CSV table of C-alpha atoms in Angstrom, one decimal:
chain,number,residue,atom,x,y,z
A,1,MET,CA,97.4,52.6,117.6
A,2,THR,CA,96.0,54.2,114.2
A,3,ALA,CA,96.8,53.9,110.5
A,4,SER,CA,94.3,56.7,110.0
A,5,HIS,CA,94.5,57.4,106.1
A,6,ASN,CA,98.1,56.9,105.8
A,7,PRO,CA,100.1,53.8,104.2
A,8,PRO,CA,100.7,50.9,106.5
A,9,GLU,CA,104.3,51.6,107.2
A,10,TYR,CA,103.1,55.0,108.9
A,11,ASN,CA,101.5,52.8,111.5
A,12,GLY,CA,101.9,54.3,114.9
A,13,PHE,CA,100.7,55.5,118.1
A,14,LYS,CA,98.4,58.7,119.0
A,15,VAL,CA,99.3,59.4,122.6
A,16,TYR,CA,96.7,61.4,124.8
A,17,TRP,CA,97.5,63.0,128.1
A,18,GLY,CA,95.0,62.4,130.9
A,19,ASN,CA,93.1,65.6,130.1
A,20,GLY,CA,91.7,63.7,126.9
A,21,ALA,CA,93.6,65.6,124.4
A,22,GLN,CA,96.8,64.9,122.4
A,23,ILE,CA,100.3,65.5,124.1
A,24,ILE,CA,101.8,68.8,123.7
A,25,PRO,CA,105.3,69.8,125.2
A,26,PRO,CA,106.8,69.0,127.7
A,27,HIS,CA,105.1,65.6,127.8
A,28,ASP,CA,106.2,64.7,124.3
A,29,ALA,CA,109.9,65.2,125.5
A,30,GLY,CA,109.2,63.2,128.7
A,31,ILE,CA,107.7,60.1,126.8
A,32,ALA,CA,110.6,60.5,124.4
A,33,ALA,CA,113.2,60.2,127.2
A,34,GLU,CA,111.5,57.1,128.6
A,35,ILE,CA,111.4,55.4,125.1
A,36,GLU,CA,115.3,56.0,124.7
A,37,LEU,CA,115.5,54.5,128.6
A,38,ALA,CA,113.6,51.5,127.3
A,39,ALA,CA,116.2,50.9,124.5
A,40,VAL,CA,118.9,50.5,126.8
A,41,GLN,CA,117.1,48.7,130.0
A,42,GLU,CA,115.4,45.5,130.5
A,43,ILE,CA,111.6,46.0,129.9
A,44,LEU,CA,109.3,44.5,132.5
A,45,THR,CA,106.3,42.8,131.6
A,46,LEU,CA,103.1,41.5,132.8
A,47,ASP,CA,100.6,38.8,131.2
A,48,LEU,CA,97.3,40.3,130.3
A,49,LYS,CA,95.3,38.9,133.2
A,50,THR,CA,97.5,40.4,135.8
A,51,ALA,CA,97.5,43.7,134.2
A,52,GLU,CA,93.6,43.7,133.9
A,53,GLN,CA,93.6,43.1,137.7
A,54,GLN,CA,95.9,45.9,138.4
A,55,GLY,CA,93.7,48.3,136.3
A,56,LEU,CA,96.7,48.8,133.7
A,57,LEU,CA,94.9,47.2,130.8
A,58,VAL,CA,91.5,48.1,130.1
A,59,TRP,CA,89.3,46.8,127.2
A,60,LEU,CA,86.6,49.0,125.5
A,61,GLU,CA,83.5,47.1,125.6
A,62,GLU,CA,80.1,47.7,124.2
A,63,ASN,CA,79.3,50.0,127.3
A,64,TYR,CA,82.0,52.3,126.2
A,65,TYR,CA,80.7,52.9,122.6
A,66,GLN,CA,77.4,53.3,124.2
A,67,THR,CA,78.5,56.0,126.5
A,68,TYR,CA,79.8,57.9,123.7
A,69,ARG,CA,76.6,57.5,121.9
A,70,GLN,CA,74.5,58.7,124.9
A,71,THR,CA,76.8,61.5,125.2
A,72,ILE,CA,76.7,62.8,121.7
A,73,ASN,CA,72.9,62.4,121.6
A,74,ALA,CA,72.6,64.5,124.9
A,75,SER,CA,74.7,67.4,123.7
A,76,PRO,CA,72.9,70.5,124.0
A,77,LEU,CA,74.6,71.4,120.7
A,78,LEU,CA,72.8,68.6,118.8
A,79,GLN,CA,69.1,68.9,119.5
A,80,ASN,CA,68.0,70.8,116.3
A,81,HIS,CA,65.9,68.2,114.9
A,82,THR,CA,64.2,70.3,112.3
A,83,HIS,CA,62.8,67.9,109.7
A,84,PRO,CA,65.9,65.5,109.4
A,85,GLU,CA,63.7,62.9,107.5
A,86,ASN,CA,63.7,65.4,104.6
A,87,ILE,CA,67.5,65.1,103.9
A,88,THR,CA,69.1,62.5,102.2
A,89,LEU,CA,72.7,61.7,102.9
A,90,ALA,CA,75.1,59.1,101.3
A,91,TYR,CA,77.9,58.1,103.4
A,92,THR,CA,81.3,56.2,103.4
A,93,ALA,CA,83.6,55.0,105.9
A,94,MET,CA,86.3,54.5,103.5
A,95,HIS,CA,87.2,51.1,104.9
A,96,GLY,CA,87.6,52.6,108.4
A,97,VAL,CA,85.9,52.3,111.8
A,98,GLY,CA,83.0,54.9,111.2
A,99,ALA,CA,80.3,53.2,109.6
A,100,GLU,CA,78.5,51.8,112.5
A,101,MET,CA,78.8,54.5,114.7
A,102,ALA,CA,77.9,57.2,112.1
A,103,GLU,CA,74.8,55.3,110.8
A,104,THR,CA,73.6,55.1,114.5
A,105,LEU,CA,74.0,58.6,115.3
A,106,LEU,CA,72.3,59.7,112.2
A,107,ALA,CA,69.4,57.5,113.0
A,108,ASP,CA,69.3,58.5,116.6
A,109,ALA,CA,69.0,62.2,115.1
A,110,GLY,CA,66.3,61.4,113.0
A,111,PHE,CA,67.9,60.8,109.7
A,112,THR,CA,66.1,58.2,108.1
A,113,GLN,CA,67.5,58.5,104.6
A,114,VAL,CA,71.1,57.4,104.8
A,115,TYR,CA,72.9,55.2,102.5
A,116,SER,CA,76.4,53.8,103.0
A,117,VAL,CA,78.8,52.8,100.3
A,118,GLN,CA,78.7,49.2,100.8
A,119,GLU,CA,82.0,48.1,99.5
A,120,GLN,CA,83.7,50.7,101.6
A,121,ARG,CA,81.8,50.0,104.7
A,122,GLU,CA,83.8,47.3,106.7
A,123,PRO,CA,87.2,48.3,108.3
A,124,ASP,CA,90.2,47.1,105.9
A,125,GLY,CA,93.7,48.4,106.3
A,126,THR,CA,94.7,47.6,102.6
A,127,PHE,CA,92.0,49.9,101.4
A,128,PRO,CA,91.0,48.0,98.2
A,129,THR,CA,88.7,50.5,96.5
A,130,VAL,CA,90.7,53.8,97.3
A,131,HIS,CA,94.3,54.5,96.4
A,132,PHE,CA,94.7,56.7,99.5
A,133,PRO,CA,91.7,57.3,101.6
A,134,ASN,CA,92.2,60.7,102.6
A,135,PRO,CA,88.8,62.6,101.6
A,136,GLU,CA,91.2,65.4,100.7
A,137,GLU,CA,92.9,63.7,97.9
A,138,ALA,CA,91.4,63.6,94.3
A,139,GLY,CA,89.5,60.6,93.5
A,140,ALA,CA,88.9,59.3,97.4
A,141,MET,CA,85.1,60.6,97.1
A,142,ASP,CA,84.2,59.1,93.8
A,143,ARG,CA,82.3,56.3,95.2
A,144,VAL,CA,80.0,58.2,97.8
A,145,ILE,CA,79.3,61.0,95.5
A,146,ALA,CA,78.1,58.3,92.7
A,147,LEU,CA,75.8,56.9,95.5
A,148,ALA,CA,74.7,60.2,96.3
A,149,SER,CA,74.0,61.0,92.5
A,150,SER,CA,72.2,57.7,92.2
A,151,VAL,CA,69.8,58.4,95.1
A,152,ASN,CA,69.4,62.3,94.6
A,153,ALA,CA,71.1,63.0,98.1
A,154,GLN,CA,71.8,66.6,98.9
A,155,LEU,CA,74.7,65.5,101.0
A,156,ALA,CA,77.8,63.0,100.1
A,157,CYS,CA,79.6,62.6,103.6
A,158,ALA,CA,83.0,60.7,104.4
A,159,ASN,CA,84.6,60.1,107.3
A,160,ASP,CA,88.6,59.1,107.1
A,161,PRO,CA,89.4,55.7,108.3
A,162,ASP,CA,89.8,56.5,111.9
A,163,ALA,CA,86.6,58.5,111.8
A,164,ASP,CA,88.4,61.8,113.4
A,165,ARG,CA,87.9,63.7,110.0
A,166,PHE,CA,84.7,64.8,108.2
A,167,ALA,CA,84.2,65.6,104.6
A,168,VAL,CA,81.3,66.6,102.7
A,169,ALA,CA,80.2,67.3,98.9
A,170,ILE,CA,76.9,69.3,98.2
A,171,ARG,CA,74.8,68.7,95.3
A,172,LYS,CA,74.3,71.8,93.1
A,173,LEU,CA,71.6,73.0,91.2
A,174,ASN,CA,72.9,71.4,88.0
A,175,GLY,CA,72.7,68.0,89.8
A,176,GLU,CA,76.7,68.0,90.2
A,177,TYR,CA,78.5,67.5,93.4
A,178,GLN,CA,81.2,70.0,94.8
A,179,MET,CA,83.2,69.1,97.8
A,180,LEU,CA,83.5,71.9,100.3
A,181,THR,CA,86.6,72.8,101.7
A,182,GLY,CA,87.7,72.3,105.3
A,183,ASP,CA,87.3,76.2,105.8
A,184,GLN,CA,84.2,76.4,104.3
A,185,VAL,CA,82.8,73.7,106.5
A,186,GLY,CA,84.3,75.4,109.5
A,187,ALA,CA,82.8,78.6,108.5
A,188,LEU,CA,79.5,76.9,108.3
A,189,LEU,CA,79.4,75.1,111.5
A,190,GLY,CA,81.1,78.0,113.3
A,191,HIS,CA,78.3,80.2,112.4
A,192,TYR,CA,75.5,77.5,113.1
A,193,LEU,CA,76.8,76.6,116.3
A,194,LEU,CA,77.1,80.3,117.6
A,195,ASN,CA,73.5,80.6,116.7
A,196,GLN,CA,72.7,77.5,118.6
A,197,THR,CA,74.3,78.2,121.7
A,198,HIS,CA,72.7,80.1,124.5
A,199,GLN,CA,75.8,81.2,126.0
A,200,GLN,CA,76.6,85.0,125.6
A,201,GLN,CA,80.6,84.8,125.0
A,202,PRO,CA,81.5,81.2,123.9
A,203,LEU,CA,85.1,80.3,122.8
A,204,VAL,CA,85.7,79.4,119.3
A,205,GLY,CA,89.1,78.8,117.6
A,206,ASN,CA,91.2,77.7,114.5
A,207,THR,CA,94.7,77.1,113.5
A,208,ILE,CA,97.1,79.8,112.0
A,209,VAL,CA,96.6,78.0,108.5
A,210,SER,CA,92.9,78.0,108.5
A,211,SER,CA,90.9,80.6,107.2
A,212,SER,CA,90.3,83.8,109.1
A,213,LEU,CA,86.7,84.0,108.2
A,214,LEU,CA,86.1,82.1,111.5
A,215,HIS,CA,87.4,85.4,113.3
A,216,LYS,CA,85.2,87.8,111.7
A,217,ILE,CA,82.2,85.2,112.2
A,218,ALA,CA,82.9,85.2,115.9
A,219,HIS,CA,83.3,89.2,116.4
A,220,ALA,CA,80.0,89.5,114.7
A,221,HIS,CA,78.2,87.1,117.4
A,222,GLY,CA,80.3,88.5,120.5
A,223,ALA,CA,82.3,85.3,120.9
A,224,LYS,CA,85.8,85.1,121.9
A,225,TYR,CA,88.1,83.8,119.3
A,226,TYR,CA,91.6,82.0,119.6
A,227,GLN,CA,94.1,80.9,117.2
A,228,THR,CA,97.0,78.1,117.5
A,229,LEU,CA,99.6,76.7,115.9
A,230,THR,CA,98.8,74.0,113.2
A,231,GLY,CA,97.4,70.7,114.7
A,232,PHE,CA,94.5,69.9,117.0
A,233,LYS,CA,96.7,69.1,120.0
A,234,TRP,CA,97.3,72.6,120.4
A,235,LEU,CA,93.5,73.5,119.3
A,236,THR,CA,92.2,71.4,122.1
A,237,ASN,CA,94.6,72.1,125.0
A,238,ILE,CA,94.8,76.1,124.6
A,239,ALA,CA,91.0,75.7,124.7
A,240,MET,CA,91.0,74.1,128.1
A,241,GLN,CA,93.3,76.8,129.2
A,242,GLN,CA,91.4,79.6,127.9
A,243,GLN,CA,87.7,78.6,128.7
A,244,SER,CA,86.0,80.0,131.4
A,245,GLU,CA,82.6,80.3,132.8
A,246,GLN,CA,82.3,83.4,130.9
A,247,HIS,CA,83.7,82.1,128.0
A,248,PRO,CA,82.7,78.1,127.6
A,249,PHE,CA,84.2,76.2,124.7
A,250,LEU,CA,82.1,75.9,121.8
A,251,PHE,CA,84.1,75.1,118.7
A,252,ALA,CA,87.3,74.7,117.0
A,253,TYR,CA,88.5,73.5,113.6
A,254,GLU,CA,91.8,73.3,111.5
A,255,GLU,CA,91.4,73.3,107.4
A,256,ALA,CA,92.7,69.7,107.0
A,257,LEU,CA,88.9,68.5,108.0
A,258,GLY,CA,89.2,68.4,111.6
A,259,TYR,CA,86.5,69.4,113.8
A,260,THR,CA,85.4,69.4,117.4
A,261,VAL,CA,81.7,70.6,118.7
A,262,GLY,CA,81.6,71.3,122.2
A,263,ASN,CA,83.9,69.7,125.0
A,264,THR,CA,82.5,66.0,124.6
A,265,VAL,CA,85.9,65.0,122.9
A,266,TRP,CA,88.8,66.9,123.2
A,267,ASP,CA,90.2,65.9,119.7
A,268,LYS,CA,88.7,66.1,116.2
A,269,ASP,CA,85.7,63.8,116.0
A,270,GLY,CA,84.4,63.4,112.4
A,271,LEU,CA,81.1,61.8,113.8
A,272,SER,CA,79.6,64.4,116.0
A,273,ALA,CA,80.8,67.1,113.1
A,274,MET,CA,78.7,65.1,110.6
A,275,VAL,CA,75.7,65.2,112.7
A,276,ALA,CA,76.0,68.7,113.4
A,277,PHE,CA,76.5,69.3,109.7
A,278,ALA,CA,73.5,67.4,108.7
A,279,GLN,CA,71.2,69.2,111.5
A,280,LEU,CA,72.7,72.5,109.9
A,281,ALA,CA,71.6,71.2,106.3
A,282,ALA,CA,68.3,69.9,107.5
A,283,GLU,CA,67.4,73.3,109.0
A,284,LEU,CA,68.5,75.2,105.7
A,285,TYR,CA,66.3,73.0,103.6
A,286,SER,CA,63.2,73.1,105.5
A,287,GLN,CA,63.2,77.0,104.8
A,288,GLY,CA,63.8,76.4,101.2
A,289,LYS,CA,67.7,77.7,101.3
A,290,THR,CA,70.8,75.5,100.3
A,291,ILE,CA,74.3,75.2,101.7
A,292,TRP,CA,75.3,77.4,98.8
A,293,ASP,CA,72.9,80.1,100.0
A,294,GLN,CA,74.1,79.9,103.4
A,295,LEU,CA,77.8,80.5,102.3
A,296,GLU,CA,77.1,83.3,99.8
A,297,SER,CA,75.3,84.9,102.8
A,298,LEU,CA,78.4,84.6,105.0
A,299,TYR,CA,80.4,85.9,102.1
A,300,ARG,CA,78.5,88.9,101.5
A,301,GLN,CA,78.5,89.7,105.1
A,302,HIS,CA,82.1,89.3,106.0
A,303,GLY,CA,84.1,89.1,102.7
A,304,LEU,CA,84.5,86.5,100.0
A,305,TYR,CA,87.4,84.4,101.9
A,306,VAL,CA,89.2,81.9,99.4
A,307,THR,CA,91.9,79.8,100.6
A,308,ALA,CA,94.4,77.5,99.0
A,309,GLN,CA,97.4,75.1,99.8
A,310,ARG,CA,100.3,74.1,97.6
A,311,SER,CA,103.3,71.9,98.4
A,312,ILE,CA,106.9,72.0,96.8
A,313,ALA,CA,108.9,68.8,97.0
A,314,LEU,CA,112.4,69.6,98.3
A,315,ASP,CA,115.6,67.9,98.2
A,316,PRO,CA,116.3,66.5,101.6
A,317,ASP,CA,119.7,68.2,101.7
A,318,THR,CA,118.1,71.7,100.7
A,319,PRO,CA,119.1,74.5,103.5
A,320,PRO,CA,116.2,75.8,105.5
A,321,ILE,CA,114.1,78.0,103.2
A,322,GLY,CA,112.6,80.0,106.2
A,323,ASP,CA,116.3,80.8,107.4
A,324,GLN,CA,116.8,82.1,103.6
A,325,LEU,CA,113.5,84.3,103.7
A,326,ARG,CA,114.5,85.6,107.2
A,327,ALA,CA,117.9,86.8,106.0
A,328,ALA,CA,116.3,88.6,102.9
A,329,PRO,CA,112.8,89.3,103.6
A,330,PRO,CA,110.5,90.2,100.6
A,331,GLN,CA,109.2,93.4,100.5
A,332,SER,CA,106.2,92.5,98.1
A,333,ILE,CA,104.2,89.6,97.0
A,334,ALA,CA,102.3,89.4,93.5
A,335,GLY,CA,102.8,93.2,93.5
A,336,GLN,CA,101.0,93.7,96.8
A,337,ALA,CA,103.0,95.4,99.6
A,338,ILE,CA,103.7,93.3,102.7
A,339,LEU,CA,102.3,95.3,105.4
A,340,SER,CA,103.8,93.1,108.3
A,341,TRP,CA,105.2,89.7,108.5
A,342,ASP,CA,105.2,87.0,111.6
A,343,ASP,CA,108.1,85.2,112.4
A,344,LEU,CA,106.9,82.6,114.7
A,345,LYS,CA,110.6,81.0,115.1
A,346,HIS,CA,111.3,84.0,116.8
A,347,ALA,CA,108.0,85.3,118.1
A,348,LEU,CA,108.0,88.5,116.5
A,349,ARG,CA,105.7,90.5,113.9
A,350,HIS,CA,107.5,92.9,111.9
A,351,HIS,CA,105.9,95.9,110.3
A,352,GLN,CA,106.4,97.7,107.3
A,353,ASP,CA,107.8,100.8,109.0
A,354,GLY,CA,110.8,98.9,110.7
A,355,SER,CA,109.0,98.4,114.4
A,356,SER,CA,108.2,95.0,115.9
A,357,GLU,CA,106.1,93.6,118.6
A,358,THR,CA,106.1,90.1,120.3
A,359,LEU,CA,103.8,87.2,119.5
A,360,THR,CA,102.5,84.9,122.1
A,361,LEU,CA,102.3,81.7,119.9
A,362,PRO,CA,105.0,79.0,120.8
A,363,SER,CA,107.9,78.9,118.6
A,364,SER,CA,107.6,77.3,115.3
A,365,ASP,CA,109.6,77.6,111.9
A,366,VAL,CA,106.6,79.5,110.5
A,367,LEU,CA,106.5,83.0,108.4
A,368,ILE,CA,103.1,84.8,107.9
A,369,TYR,CA,102.8,87.6,105.5
A,370,HIS,CA,100.0,90.1,105.5
A,371,LEU,CA,99.6,91.9,102.2
A,372,ALA,CA,98.0,95.3,101.5
A,373,ASN,CA,95.0,93.9,99.7
A,374,GLY,CA,94.0,91.9,102.7
A,375,ALA,CA,95.5,88.6,101.5
A,376,ARG,CA,97.9,86.3,103.4
A,377,VAL,CA,100.6,83.9,102.6
A,378,ILE,CA,102.0,81.4,105.2
A,379,VAL,CA,105.2,79.5,104.6
A,380,ARG,CA,106.3,76.3,106.6
A,381,PRO,CA,108.0,73.3,106.1
A,382,SER,CA,106.4,70.1,106.5
A,383,GLY,CA,107.0,68.2,110.1
A,384,THR,CA,107.3,65.1,108.4
A,385,GLU,CA,108.5,65.1,104.8
A,386,PRO,CA,111.2,67.1,102.7
A,387,LYS,CA,108.4,69.6,101.6
A,388,LEU,CA,107.6,73.4,101.7
A,389,LYS,CA,104.1,74.0,102.6
A,390,CYS,CA,102.3,77.3,101.6
A,391,TYR,CA,99.0,78.3,102.5
A,392,TYR,CA,97.2,81.2,100.5
A,393,GLU,CA,94.1,83.3,101.7
A,394,VAL,CA,92.3,85.9,99.5
A,395,ILE,CA,89.4,88.0,100.5
A,396,GLY,CA,87.1,89.0,97.5
A,397,SER,CA,84.4,91.4,97.5
A,398,PHE,CA,81.1,91.8,95.9
A,399,ASP,CA,80.3,94.9,93.7
A,400,ASP,CA,76.9,96.2,93.3
A,401,HIS,CA,74.5,93.9,92.1
A,402,GLU,CA,77.3,91.3,91.3
A,403,SER,CA,76.3,87.6,91.4
A,404,PHE,CA,78.0,85.3,93.7
A,405,SER,CA,79.6,83.1,90.8
A,406,ASP,CA,81.0,86.4,89.1
A,407,ALA,CA,82.3,87.6,92.7
A,408,GLN,CA,83.8,84.0,93.4
A,409,GLN,CA,85.5,83.9,89.8
A,410,ARG,CA,87.0,87.1,90.4
A,411,ALA,CA,88.3,85.9,93.7
A,412,GLU,CA,89.7,82.8,92.2
A,413,GLU,CA,91.6,84.7,89.5
A,414,GLN,CA,93.1,86.7,92.3
A,415,MET,CA,94.0,83.5,93.9
A,416,ALA,CA,95.6,82.0,91.0
A,417,LEU,CA,97.7,85.2,90.5
A,418,LEU,CA,98.9,85.1,94.2
A,419,ILE,CA,99.9,81.5,93.8
A,420,SER,CA,101.9,81.8,90.6
A,421,GLU,CA,103.6,84.7,91.8
A,422,HIS,CA,104.5,83.6,95.0
A,423,GLN,CA,105.8,80.3,93.8
A,424,LYS,CA,107.7,81.8,91.3
A,425,SER,CA,109.4,84.0,93.9
A,426,LEU,CA,110.4,80.8,95.9
């Protein structure tokens, strides 16, 4: 049972199948059917002692956590111990369960300068010092950034309360800290791990709403790339289906700060992701480089990928917007022609010339528009709230001798225009 970063009334179960990943169809329907039966039938119970004796109840003791620790420490992807003692990290568990293991794994990896936000270190489901302990939310990282500033740390790191997400803010030259997006962390980790592995054609992937930069990076490394619907349950289950001796699974991520490094954990894991990112940073800083230098290098090689998300609150009685858009498909967005659009509900890609082709992703109420300038717009309803979620991607470029900051400003102006024009059209 997990509260994660959600309000207490959202408390619920995360259900995993025997393969170690969260459930996907048909298991969800099978479990739901059993719940329906349980509502009308007598529920048989056992006392805890009998359940233990029959192997139906297993307590997670200290050896369980030590097994995780030893397995992470033995991962061939986490053996880059390039001057970890020279990196200073500030860390917060955001009143969750991550602190002890996060500090332990970082110490095991040789990071001796790790400072935790003490008032957020112990588990507390009321989250007394942070209004909404999701690192994506404005203000959630304030305390760890303040601590990082006080100790002059290069990285301000956070896990969400159940420690499956990882967030990081990086110190800039002016001493201020800027949080990386999930897509930026995903691109950096993907590039780093592809350089770390000795496998020739490893498997890496991300979700449809995550940046397509990872696909470019994978192609440059000769890796196999896959893409799934939103949600880590898809990333890991599909990875298990697609991995092979020739294409061993290496890395997957989703833009909402979820990452999995290798096949130790078939779900997002904020602890191993933090160790990998800290090792990435230590290597860069030992070479006199920064995270920003590495990002710029990736952008100059592949394109300056900028992503953003906006949500539109809907009246609960609003007719499905996806169906309205299917009935009258737009021809352009923000002045850019739509070259093709994907309708995942009907598993079809429609082209500008009227032709279409079949898609292989599972059916989902998602529309993806591919624009003439390389930009992308994705529209989907929220699965849990009366909201329409819109995801945007712009691919900026560098003019001759143009600085990173100038190119980034141009790309962000493109993004602002795309968002404004698209939101008005809805």
